[in-house]
Amino acid sequence: MNNKNPLLCNPATGICEMPENSNQDKIEMKKAVNTVKIVYFTDPICSSCWGIEPQLRKLKLEYGSNIEIEYRMGGLLPDWSYNSGGISKPSDVAHHWDEVSLYYDMPIEGDIWLEDPLDSSYPPSIAFKAAQLQNQEQELSFLRELKEMVFIHKKNISKWIYIEEAATKVGLNTEQLKFDYENKAKEFFQKDLKLAKDSGVRGFPTLFFYDTEGNKEPLYGFRPYENFELAIQKISPGIKKHNYSKNWKSIFNYYNTLTTREFREISGISKNEADKLLNELAKTGEIDQFRIKNGTLWKLINNSH
């Protein structure tokens, strides 16, 4: 079946695919400051992108300052002016999200598409570009907050009320965010869309790994951690890995909220071990839990975002 509907993410390829374009890869990169620069084309509502959060979080811990990840928005859902791939309205996405949640082993609540569906992924994408104009660390916390809102808490992040809520939670200046959101962030978002098109990006996640000379190694779709590491090693064979503490509290100090799958990836323990430990920590009041039908989000209690 020739699926070109961006919201039907193919588990076999791990890609949320856009309609094909004929442009060849024309991306031009300046020399990376760090050993490896990763240009990551994504979207706040891309379920396959949510699926690789565990791999990316571990990658940042293992390679630290030796890698730099540049986030680019790809524009997964402009609007609902199409009918393809078995999806013609928001309610068609609900069951699909529940299915890929089980495949990626990441909590996703598909009922948002029945209760408060998004008209477009452009508003949260533009909001992220506005956040980039403020603070590099907070922009990533903001994007994570948006993802947790839509995938776990069933909040329609195309609405300003939720965008503002996420911004407030991570400490962004909401007045400045609103101004940039309505003005120059739109221009930067259009530049991201053009860069994605010119680079031949046809789906998300798409990651390009660059060395300091501009040589490139691509990685497409949902892949296990070993593929991410292999891409780094191929583009920069001498790159050094960092040792990081795999103690449960250290992991929650690295990342304020974690899914069970993320905790397993970062700690290196089995599913049964992770489930047992996390549930014990919840019982003793060390961490909080938010359960949905397809998984759990854990949070260290009394810890700032």
PDB file of C-alpha atoms in Angstrom:
ATOM      1  CA  MET A   1       0.000   0.000   0.000  1.00  0.00           C
ATOM      2  CA  ASN A   2       1.412   3.351  -1.005  1.00  0.00           C
ATOM      3  CA  ASN A   3       0.926   5.367   2.165  1.00  0.00           C
ATOM      4  CA  LYS A   4       1.641   9.076   1.918  1.00  0.00           C
ATOM      5  CA  ASN A   5      -0.378  10.184   4.915  1.00  0.00           C
ATOM      6  CA  PRO A   6       2.035  11.782   7.401  1.00  0.00           C
ATOM      7  CA  LEU A   7       0.034  10.701  10.448  1.00  0.00           C
ATOM      8  CA  LEU A   8       0.177   7.033   9.478  1.00  0.00           C
ATOM      9  CA  CYS A   9       3.648   6.238  10.797  1.00  0.00           C
ATOM     10  CA  ASN A  10       4.924   2.948   9.442  1.00  0.00           C
ATOM     11  CA  PRO A  11       6.297   0.753  12.267  1.00  0.00           C
ATOM     12  CA  ALA A  12       8.281  -1.295   9.751  1.00  0.00           C
ATOM     13  CA  THR A  13      10.309   1.740   8.666  1.00  0.00           C
ATOM     14  CA  GLY A  14       9.781   3.801  11.817  1.00  0.00           C
ATOM     15  CA  ILE A  15       8.983   6.851   9.713  1.00  0.00           C
ATOM     16  CA  CYS A  16       6.095   9.309   9.637  1.00  0.00           C
ATOM     17  CA  GLU A  17       6.308   9.935   5.905  1.00  0.00           C
ATOM     18  CA  MET A  18       5.539  13.096   3.984  1.00  0.00           C
ATOM     19  CA  PRO A  19       4.451  13.178   0.318  1.00  0.00           C
ATOM     20  CA  GLU A  20       7.511  12.479  -1.792  1.00  0.00           C
ATOM     21  CA  ASN A  21       9.419  15.335  -3.368  1.00  0.00           C
ATOM     22  CA  SER A  22      12.009  15.140  -6.083  1.00  0.00           C
ATOM     23  CA  ASN A  23      14.587  17.452  -4.526  1.00  0.00           C
ATOM     24  CA  GLN A  24      18.008  16.053  -3.847  1.00  0.00           C
ATOM     25  CA  ASP A  25      19.912  16.663  -0.649  1.00  0.00           C
ATOM     26  CA  LYS A  26      21.124  20.249  -0.826  1.00  0.00           C
ATOM     27  CA  ILE A  27      21.801  20.913   2.816  1.00  0.00           C
ATOM     28  CA  GLU A  28      24.807  23.112   3.411  1.00  0.00           C
ATOM     29  CA  MET A  29      26.521  22.950   6.768  1.00  0.00           C
ATOM     30  CA  LYS A  30      29.059  25.136   8.429  1.00  0.00           C
ATOM     31  CA  LYS A  31      31.802  23.278  10.214  1.00  0.00           C
ATOM     32  CA  ALA A  32      30.498  21.847  13.446  1.00  0.00           C
ATOM     33  CA  VAL A  33      31.904  23.312  16.642  1.00  0.00           C
ATOM     34  CA  ASN A  34      31.777  19.935  18.373  1.00  0.00           C
ATOM     35  CA  THR A  35      33.045  16.613  17.098  1.00  0.00           C
ATOM     36  CA  VAL A  36      29.672  15.586  15.687  1.00  0.00           C
ATOM     37  CA  LYS A  37      26.750  17.796  14.778  1.00  0.00           C
ATOM     38  CA  ILE A  38      23.332  16.179  14.401  1.00  0.00           C
ATOM     39  CA  VAL A  39      20.647  17.996  12.413  1.00  0.00           C
ATOM     40  CA  TYR A  40      17.355  16.507  13.539  1.00  0.00           C
ATOM     41  CA  PHE A  41      14.201  17.047  11.473  1.00  0.00           C
ATOM     42  CA  THR A  42      11.184  16.406  13.677  1.00  0.00           C
ATOM     43  CA  ASP A  43       7.679  17.534  14.610  1.00  0.00           C
ATOM     44  CA  PRO A  44       5.970  17.907  18.024  1.00  0.00           C
ATOM     45  CA  ILE A  45       3.246  15.382  17.110  1.00  0.00           C
ATOM     46  CA  CYS A  46       5.429  12.833  15.285  1.00  0.00           C
ATOM     47  CA  SER A  47       4.821   9.521  17.058  1.00  0.00           C
ATOM     48  CA  SER A  48       7.983   7.926  15.634  1.00  0.00           C
ATOM     49  CA  CYS A  49       9.965  10.896  16.966  1.00  0.00           C
ATOM     50  CA  TRP A  50       8.443  10.307  20.400  1.00  0.00           C
ATOM     51  CA  GLY A  51       9.539   6.696  19.936  1.00  0.00           C
ATOM     52  CA  ILE A  52      13.247   7.654  19.693  1.00  0.00           C
ATOM     53  CA  GLU A  53      13.277   9.870  22.800  1.00  0.00           C
ATOM     54  CA  PRO A  54      14.936   7.066  24.839  1.00  0.00           C
ATOM     55  CA  GLN A  55      17.736   6.719  22.288  1.00  0.00           C
ATOM     56  CA  LEU A  56      18.340  10.464  22.046  1.00  0.00           C
ATOM     57  CA  ARG A  57      18.377  10.911  25.810  1.00  0.00           C
ATOM     58  CA  LYS A  58      20.959   8.165  26.234  1.00  0.00           C
ATOM     59  CA  LEU A  59      22.990   9.565  23.339  1.00  0.00           C
ATOM     60  CA  LYS A  60      23.217  12.949  25.065  1.00  0.00           C
ATOM     61  CA  LEU A  61      24.472  11.318  28.259  1.00  0.00           C
ATOM     62  CA  GLU A  62      27.021   9.020  26.601  1.00  0.00           C
ATOM     63  CA  TYR A  63      28.490  11.574  24.225  1.00  0.00           C
ATOM     64  CA  GLY A  64      27.737  14.827  26.062  1.00  0.00           C
ATOM     65  CA  SER A  65      29.682  17.820  24.799  1.00  0.00           C
ATOM     66  CA  ASN A  66      31.106  15.780  21.904  1.00  0.00           C
ATOM     67  CA  ILE A  67      27.793  16.049  20.068  1.00  0.00           C
ATOM     68  CA  GLU A  68      25.499  18.937  19.250  1.00  0.00           C
ATOM     69  CA  ILE A  69      21.888  18.325  18.224  1.00  0.00           C
ATOM     70  CA  GLU A  70      20.211  21.010  16.144  1.00  0.00           C
ATOM     71  CA  TYR A  71      16.409  20.686  16.089  1.00  0.00           C
ATOM     72  CA  ARG A  72      14.546  21.579  12.903  1.00  0.00           C
ATOM     73  CA  MET A  73      10.768  21.507  12.538  1.00  0.00           C
ATOM     74  CA  GLY A  74       9.416  19.576   9.561  1.00  0.00           C
ATOM     75  CA  GLY A  75       5.712  20.481   9.375  1.00  0.00           C
ATOM     76  CA  LEU A  76       4.094  17.053   9.689  1.00  0.00           C
ATOM     77  CA  LEU A  77       0.444  18.183   9.657  1.00  0.00           C
ATOM     78  CA  PRO A  78      -0.290  21.465   7.841  1.00  0.00           C
ATOM     79  CA  ASP A  79      -4.080  20.912   7.990  1.00  0.00           C
ATOM     80  CA  TRP A  80      -6.731  18.312   7.151  1.00  0.00           C
ATOM     81  CA  SER A  81      -7.147  19.180   3.469  1.00  0.00           C
ATOM     82  CA  TYR A  82      -6.222  15.703   2.287  1.00  0.00           C
ATOM     83  CA  ASN A  83      -7.569  12.160   2.358  1.00  0.00           C
ATOM     84  CA  SER A  84      -5.004   9.397   2.011  1.00  0.00           C
ATOM     85  CA  GLY A  85      -3.585   6.329   3.675  1.00  0.00           C
ATOM     86  CA  GLY A  86      -6.864   5.489   5.391  1.00  0.00           C
ATOM     87  CA  ILE A  87      -6.920   8.741   7.373  1.00  0.00           C
ATOM     88  CA  SER A  88      -9.312  11.493   6.340  1.00  0.00           C
ATOM     89  CA  LYS A  89     -10.249  12.961   9.742  1.00  0.00           C
ATOM     90  CA  PRO A  90      -8.683  13.257  13.205  1.00  0.00           C
ATOM     91  CA  SER A  91     -10.646  10.366  14.716  1.00  0.00           C
ATOM     92  CA  ASP A  92      -8.909   8.017  12.259  1.00  0.00           C
ATOM     93  CA  VAL A  93      -5.594   8.669  14.050  1.00  0.00           C
ATOM     94  CA  ALA A  94      -6.725   7.478  17.495  1.00  0.00           C
ATOM     95  CA  HIS A  95      -6.409   3.727  16.958  1.00  0.00           C
ATOM     96  CA  HIS A  96      -3.181   4.158  14.985  1.00  0.00           C
ATOM     97  CA  TRP A  97      -1.531   6.025  17.864  1.00  0.00           C
ATOM     98  CA  ASP A  98      -2.555   3.289  20.292  1.00  0.00           C
ATOM     99  CA  GLU A  99      -0.968   0.714  17.974  1.00  0.00           C
ATOM    100  CA  VAL A 100       2.365   2.498  17.564  1.00  0.00           C
ATOM    101  CA  SER A 101       2.470   3.149  21.308  1.00  0.00           C
ATOM    102  CA  LEU A 102       2.728  -0.603  21.865  1.00  0.00           C
ATOM    103  CA  TYR A 103       5.236  -0.995  19.035  1.00  0.00           C
ATOM    104  CA  TYR A 104       7.604   1.717  20.320  1.00  0.00           C
ATOM    105  CA  ASP A 105       6.936   0.799  23.969  1.00  0.00           C
ATOM    106  CA  MET A 106       6.324   4.476  24.709  1.00  0.00           C
ATOM    107  CA  PRO A 107       3.097   5.771  26.323  1.00  0.00           C
ATOM    108  CA  ILE A 108       0.820   7.420  23.767  1.00  0.00           C
ATOM    109  CA  GLU A 109      -2.821   8.276  24.396  1.00  0.00           C
ATOM    110  CA  GLY A 110      -4.649   8.111  21.078  1.00  0.00           C
ATOM    111  CA  ASP A 111      -7.938   9.354  22.516  1.00  0.00           C
ATOM    112  CA  ILE A 112      -6.834  12.967  22.076  1.00  0.00           C
ATOM    113  CA  TRP A 113      -7.905  12.574  18.432  1.00  0.00           C
ATOM    114  CA  LEU A 114     -11.421  11.768  19.648  1.00  0.00           C
ATOM    115  CA  GLU A 115     -11.663  14.292  22.485  1.00  0.00           C
ATOM    116  CA  ASP A 116      -9.739  17.417  21.423  1.00  0.00           C
ATOM    117  CA  PRO A 117      -8.027  16.831  18.058  1.00  0.00           C
ATOM    118  CA  LEU A 118      -5.360  19.079  16.596  1.00  0.00           C
ATOM    119  CA  ASP A 119      -6.080  20.993  13.400  1.00  0.00           C
ATOM    120  CA  SER A 120      -2.385  21.337  12.604  1.00  0.00           C
ATOM    121  CA  SER A 121       1.093  20.755  14.023  1.00  0.00           C
ATOM    122  CA  TYR A 122       2.228  24.149  12.773  1.00  0.00           C
ATOM    123  CA  PRO A 123       1.313  26.179  15.922  1.00  0.00           C
ATOM    124  CA  PRO A 124       3.484  24.133  18.341  1.00  0.00           C
ATOM    125  CA  SER A 125       6.254  24.019  15.733  1.00  0.00           C
ATOM    126  CA  ILE A 126       6.243  27.806  15.407  1.00  0.00           C
ATOM    127  CA  ALA A 127       6.117  28.091  19.203  1.00  0.00           C
ATOM    128  CA  PHE A 128       9.266  25.974  19.401  1.00  0.00           C
ATOM    129  CA  LYS A 129      11.020  28.296  16.948  1.00  0.00           C
ATOM    130  CA  ALA A 130       9.974  31.193  19.205  1.00  0.00           C
ATOM    131  CA  ALA A 131      11.419  29.353  22.220  1.00  0.00           C
ATOM    132  CA  GLN A 132      14.700  28.893  20.340  1.00  0.00           C
ATOM    133  CA  LEU A 133      15.029  32.666  20.254  1.00  0.00           C
ATOM    134  CA  GLN A 134      15.076  32.788  24.054  1.00  0.00           C
ATOM    135  CA  ASN A 135      17.123  30.026  25.641  1.00  0.00           C
ATOM    136  CA  GLN A 136      18.767  26.881  24.268  1.00  0.00           C
ATOM    137  CA  GLU A 137      18.289  24.791  27.404  1.00  0.00           C
ATOM    138  CA  GLN A 138      14.709  25.889  27.953  1.00  0.00           C
ATOM    139  CA  GLU A 139      13.759  25.332  24.312  1.00  0.00           C
ATOM    140  CA  LEU A 140      14.383  21.593  24.707  1.00  0.00           C
ATOM    141  CA  SER A 141      12.497  21.454  28.009  1.00  0.00           C
ATOM    142  CA  PHE A 142       9.673  23.291  26.247  1.00  0.00           C
ATOM    143  CA  LEU A 143       9.590  20.810  23.367  1.00  0.00           C
ATOM    144  CA  ARG A 144       9.596  17.921  25.818  1.00  0.00           C
ATOM    145  CA  GLU A 145       6.718  19.499  27.734  1.00  0.00           C
ATOM    146  CA  LEU A 146       4.716  19.883  24.534  1.00  0.00           C
ATOM    147  CA  LYS A 147       5.310  16.227  23.669  1.00  0.00           C
ATOM    148  CA  GLU A 148       4.231  15.007  27.103  1.00  0.00           C
ATOM    149  CA  MET A 149       1.128  17.182  26.833  1.00  0.00           C
ATOM    150  CA  VAL A 150       0.000  15.758  23.504  1.00  0.00           C
ATOM    151  CA  PHE A 151       1.133  12.137  23.789  1.00  0.00           C
ATOM    152  CA  ILE A 152       0.351  11.497  27.460  1.00  0.00           C
ATOM    153  CA  HIS A 153      -1.950  14.184  28.856  1.00  0.00           C
ATOM    154  CA  LYS A 154      -4.226  14.503  25.794  1.00  0.00           C
ATOM    155  CA  LYS A 155      -3.815  18.274  25.496  1.00  0.00           C
ATOM    156  CA  ASN A 156      -4.301  19.980  22.155  1.00  0.00           C
ATOM    157  CA  ILE A 157      -0.956  21.737  21.791  1.00  0.00           C
ATOM    158  CA  SER A 158      -2.120  23.657  18.733  1.00  0.00           C
ATOM    159  CA  LYS A 159      -4.018  25.892  21.188  1.00  0.00           C
ATOM    160  CA  TRP A 160      -2.207  28.858  22.693  1.00  0.00           C
ATOM    161  CA  ILE A 161      -3.506  28.089  26.210  1.00  0.00           C
ATOM    162  CA  TYR A 162      -1.439  24.892  26.303  1.00  0.00           C
ATOM    163  CA  ILE A 163       1.556  26.400  24.528  1.00  0.00           C
ATOM    164  CA  GLU A 164       1.585  29.149  27.168  1.00  0.00           C
ATOM    165  CA  GLU A 165       1.175  26.582  29.956  1.00  0.00           C
ATOM    166  CA  ALA A 166       4.198  24.628  28.717  1.00  0.00           C
ATOM    167  CA  ALA A 167       6.258  27.805  28.379  1.00  0.00           C
ATOM    168  CA  THR A 168       5.392  28.918  31.902  1.00  0.00           C
ATOM    169  CA  LYS A 169       6.306  25.526  33.333  1.00  0.00           C
ATOM    170  CA  VAL A 170       9.822  25.583  31.871  1.00  0.00           C
ATOM    171  CA  GLY A 171      10.468  29.242  32.709  1.00  0.00           C
ATOM    172  CA  LEU A 172      10.208  30.930  29.326  1.00  0.00           C
ATOM    173  CA  ASN A 173       9.096  34.549  29.028  1.00  0.00           C
ATOM    174  CA  THR A 174       5.539  34.010  27.774  1.00  0.00           C
ATOM    175  CA  GLU A 175       5.024  37.596  26.614  1.00  0.00           C
ATOM    176  CA  GLN A 176       8.180  37.469  24.517  1.00  0.00           C
ATOM    177  CA  LEU A 177       7.215  34.009  23.288  1.00  0.00           C
ATOM    178  CA  LYS A 178       3.812  35.250  22.138  1.00  0.00           C
ATOM    179  CA  PHE A 179       5.357  38.216  20.330  1.00  0.00           C
ATOM    180  CA  ASP A 180       7.954  36.061  18.561  1.00  0.00           C
ATOM    181  CA  TYR A 181       5.317  33.379  17.858  1.00  0.00           C
ATOM    182  CA  GLU A 182       3.210  35.933  15.996  1.00  0.00           C
ATOM    183  CA  ASN A 183       6.162  37.487  14.193  1.00  0.00           C
ATOM    184  CA  LYS A 184       9.671  36.294  13.353  1.00  0.00           C
ATOM    185  CA  ALA A 185       9.244  32.697  14.566  1.00  0.00           C
ATOM    186  CA  LYS A 186       6.968  32.117  11.577  1.00  0.00           C
ATOM    187  CA  GLU A 187       9.789  33.159   9.265  1.00  0.00           C
ATOM    188  CA  PHE A 188      12.233  30.795  10.986  1.00  0.00           C
ATOM    189  CA  PHE A 189       9.703  27.970  10.745  1.00  0.00           C
ATOM    190  CA  GLN A 190       9.353  28.552   7.003  1.00  0.00           C
ATOM    191  CA  LYS A 191      13.140  28.359   6.718  1.00  0.00           C
ATOM    192  CA  ASP A 192      13.033  24.978   8.470  1.00  0.00           C
ATOM    193  CA  LEU A 193      10.394  23.748   6.031  1.00  0.00           C
ATOM    194  CA  LYS A 194      12.485  24.915   3.085  1.00  0.00           C
ATOM    195  CA  LEU A 195      15.620  23.297   4.513  1.00  0.00           C
ATOM    196  CA  ALA A 196      13.763  20.020   4.989  1.00  0.00           C
ATOM    197  CA  LYS A 197      12.475  20.146   1.408  1.00  0.00           C
ATOM    198  CA  ASP A 198      15.846  21.092  -0.055  1.00  0.00           C
ATOM    199  CA  SER A 199      17.494  18.314   1.967  1.00  0.00           C
ATOM    200  CA  GLY A 200      15.168  15.688   0.546  1.00  0.00           C
ATOM    201  CA  VAL A 201      13.542  14.966   3.893  1.00  0.00           C
ATOM    202  CA  ARG A 202      10.453  12.835   3.248  1.00  0.00           C
ATOM    203  CA  GLY A 203       9.591  11.717   6.759  1.00  0.00           C
ATOM    204  CA  PHE A 204      10.339  11.997  10.427  1.00  0.00           C
ATOM    205  CA  PRO A 205      12.483  11.389  12.312  1.00  0.00           C
ATOM    206  CA  THR A 206      15.337  12.192   9.934  1.00  0.00           C
ATOM    207  CA  LEU A 207      18.790  12.816  11.394  1.00  0.00           C
ATOM    208  CA  PHE A 208      21.964  13.869   9.577  1.00  0.00           C
ATOM    209  CA  PHE A 209      25.252  13.299  11.431  1.00  0.00           C
ATOM    210  CA  TYR A 210      28.092  15.625  10.372  1.00  0.00           C
ATOM    211  CA  ASP A 211      31.768  15.726  11.196  1.00  0.00           C
ATOM    212  CA  THR A 212      33.822  18.935  11.331  1.00  0.00           C
ATOM    213  CA  GLU A 213      34.495  18.726   7.583  1.00  0.00           C
ATOM    214  CA  GLY A 214      30.819  18.494   6.652  1.00  0.00           C
ATOM    215  CA  ASN A 215      30.808  14.778   5.816  1.00  0.00           C
ATOM    216  CA  LYS A 216      27.383  13.280   6.455  1.00  0.00           C
ATOM    217  CA  GLU A 217      25.853  10.053   7.718  1.00  0.00           C
ATOM    218  CA  PRO A 218      22.023   9.874   7.552  1.00  0.00           C
ATOM    219  CA  LEU A 219      19.696   7.968   9.850  1.00  0.00           C
ATOM    220  CA  TYR A 220      16.015   7.591   9.036  1.00  0.00           C
ATOM    221  CA  GLY A 221      13.109   6.557  11.218  1.00  0.00           C
ATOM    222  CA  PHE A 222      12.793   4.650  14.473  1.00  0.00           C
ATOM    223  CA  ARG A 223      15.963   2.658  15.091  1.00  0.00           C
ATOM    224  CA  PRO A 224      17.553   0.981  18.128  1.00  0.00           C
ATOM    225  CA  TYR A 225      20.257   2.803  20.064  1.00  0.00           C
ATOM    226  CA  GLU A 226      23.025   0.840  18.347  1.00  0.00           C
ATOM    227  CA  ASN A 227      22.168   2.503  15.024  1.00  0.00           C
ATOM    228  CA  PHE A 228      22.552   5.979  16.520  1.00  0.00           C
ATOM    229  CA  GLU A 229      25.879   5.041  18.025  1.00  0.00           C
ATOM    230  CA  LEU A 230      27.028   3.450  14.768  1.00  0.00           C
ATOM    231  CA  ALA A 231      26.234   6.655  12.862  1.00  0.00           C
ATOM    232  CA  ILE A 232      28.356   8.657  15.305  1.00  0.00           C
ATOM    233  CA  GLN A 233      31.235   6.186  15.142  1.00  0.00           C
ATOM    234  CA  LYS A 234      31.143   6.091  11.329  1.00  0.00           C
ATOM    235  CA  ILE A 235      31.298   9.860  11.002  1.00  0.00           C
ATOM    236  CA  SER A 236      33.835  10.292  13.815  1.00  0.00           C
ATOM    237  CA  PRO A 237      35.651   7.029  14.665  1.00  0.00           C
ATOM    238  CA  GLY A 238      37.780   8.599  17.396  1.00  0.00           C
ATOM    239  CA  ILE A 239      34.925  10.158  19.353  1.00  0.00           C
ATOM    240  CA  LYS A 240      35.027   9.551  23.101  1.00  0.00           C
ATOM    241  CA  LYS A 241      32.143   8.302  25.196  1.00  0.00           C
ATOM    242  CA  HIS A 242      31.378   9.624  28.671  1.00  0.00           C
ATOM    243  CA  ASN A 243      30.719   7.565  31.742  1.00  0.00           C
ATOM    244  CA  TYR A 244      27.556   8.607  33.529  1.00  0.00           C
ATOM    245  CA  SER A 245      25.967   7.412  36.751  1.00  0.00           C
ATOM    246  CA  LYS A 246      23.208   4.862  36.237  1.00  0.00           C
ATOM    247  CA  ASN A 247      21.929   5.212  39.772  1.00  0.00           C
ATOM    248  CA  TRP A 248      18.166   5.772  39.645  1.00  0.00           C
ATOM    249  CA  LYS A 249      18.334   9.171  41.364  1.00  0.00           C
ATOM    250  CA  SER A 250      21.115  10.387  39.097  1.00  0.00           C
ATOM    251  CA  ILE A 251      19.048   9.405  36.079  1.00  0.00           C
ATOM    252  CA  PHE A 252      16.064  11.406  37.386  1.00  0.00           C
ATOM    253  CA  ASN A 253      18.380  14.337  38.073  1.00  0.00           C
ATOM    254  CA  TYR A 254      19.509  14.176  34.444  1.00  0.00           C
ATOM    255  CA  TYR A 255      15.914  14.084  33.218  1.00  0.00           C
ATOM    256  CA  ASN A 256      13.062  15.308  35.392  1.00  0.00           C
ATOM    257  CA  THR A 257      10.480  13.012  33.796  1.00  0.00           C
ATOM    258  CA  LEU A 258      11.026   9.592  32.260  1.00  0.00           C
ATOM    259  CA  THR A 259       8.918   6.912  30.677  1.00  0.00           C
ATOM    260  CA  THR A 260       9.644   3.326  31.691  1.00  0.00           C
ATOM    261  CA  ARG A 261      11.240   2.729  28.293  1.00  0.00           C
ATOM    262  CA  GLU A 262      13.521   5.747  28.721  1.00  0.00           C
ATOM    263  CA  PHE A 263      14.576   4.629  32.198  1.00  0.00           C
ATOM    264  CA  ARG A 264      15.385   1.158  30.867  1.00  0.00           C
ATOM    265  CA  GLU A 265      17.430   2.541  27.968  1.00  0.00           C
ATOM    266  CA  ILE A 266      19.468   4.872  30.151  1.00  0.00           C
ATOM    267  CA  SER A 267      19.961   2.521  33.112  1.00  0.00           C
ATOM    268  CA  GLY A 268      20.644  -0.558  31.002  1.00  0.00           C
ATOM    269  CA  ILE A 269      18.409  -2.831  33.067  1.00  0.00           C
ATOM    270  CA  SER A 270      15.678  -5.216  31.923  1.00  0.00           C
ATOM    271  CA  LYS A 271      11.980  -4.424  31.644  1.00  0.00           C
ATOM    272  CA  ASN A 272      11.128  -6.513  34.705  1.00  0.00           C
ATOM    273  CA  GLU A 273      13.897  -4.918  36.763  1.00  0.00           C
ATOM    274  CA  ALA A 274      12.833  -1.429  35.710  1.00  0.00           C
ATOM    275  CA  ASP A 275       9.148  -2.071  36.443  1.00  0.00           C
ATOM    276  CA  LYS A 276       9.974  -3.472  39.879  1.00  0.00           C
ATOM    277  CA  LEU A 277      12.349  -0.646  40.837  1.00  0.00           C
ATOM    278  CA  LEU A 278      10.128   2.182  39.594  1.00  0.00           C
ATOM    279  CA  ASN A 279       7.042   0.805  41.323  1.00  0.00           C
ATOM    280  CA  GLU A 280       8.985   0.402  44.579  1.00  0.00           C
ATOM    281  CA  LEU A 281      10.221   3.992  44.344  1.00  0.00           C
ATOM    282  CA  ALA A 282       6.657   5.159  43.755  1.00  0.00           C
ATOM    283  CA  LYS A 283       5.441   3.246  46.815  1.00  0.00           C
ATOM    284  CA  THR A 284       8.098   4.825  49.038  1.00  0.00           C
ATOM    285  CA  GLY A 285       7.275   8.315  47.742  1.00  0.00           C
ATOM    286  CA  GLU A 286      10.565   8.919  45.935  1.00  0.00           C
ATOM    287  CA  ILE A 287       8.953   9.365  42.534  1.00  0.00           C
ATOM    288  CA  ASP A 288       5.487  10.148  41.239  1.00  0.00           C
ATOM    289  CA  GLN A 289       3.706   8.276  38.481  1.00  0.00           C
ATOM    290  CA  PHE A 290       1.137   9.160  35.856  1.00  0.00           C
ATOM    291  CA  ARG A 291      -0.413   6.093  34.287  1.00  0.00           C
ATOM    292  CA  ILE A 292      -2.291   5.921  31.018  1.00  0.00           C
ATOM    293  CA  LYS A 293      -3.628   2.848  29.245  1.00  0.00           C
ATOM    294  CA  ASN A 294      -0.426   2.443  27.224  1.00  0.00           C
ATOM    295  CA  GLY A 295       2.263   3.149  29.819  1.00  0.00           C
ATOM    296  CA  THR A 296       3.541   5.346  32.625  1.00  0.00           C
ATOM    297  CA  LEU A 297       5.392   8.636  33.033  1.00  0.00           C
ATOM    298  CA  TRP A 298       7.571   8.898  36.165  1.00  0.00           C
ATOM    299  CA  LYS A 299       8.772  12.063  37.887  1.00  0.00           C
ATOM    300  CA  LEU A 300      11.169  12.720  40.746  1.00  0.00           C
ATOM    301  CA  ILE A 301       9.205  14.290  43.590  1.00  0.00           C
ATOM    302  CA  ASN A 302      10.182  17.753  44.859  1.00  0.00           C
ATOM    303  CA  ASN A 303      12.500  18.443  41.949  1.00  0.00           C
ATOM    304  CA  SER A 304      12.312  21.528  39.741  1.00  0.00           C
ATOM    305  CA  HIS A 305      11.873  21.068  35.969  1.00  0.00           C
TER     306      HIS A 305
END
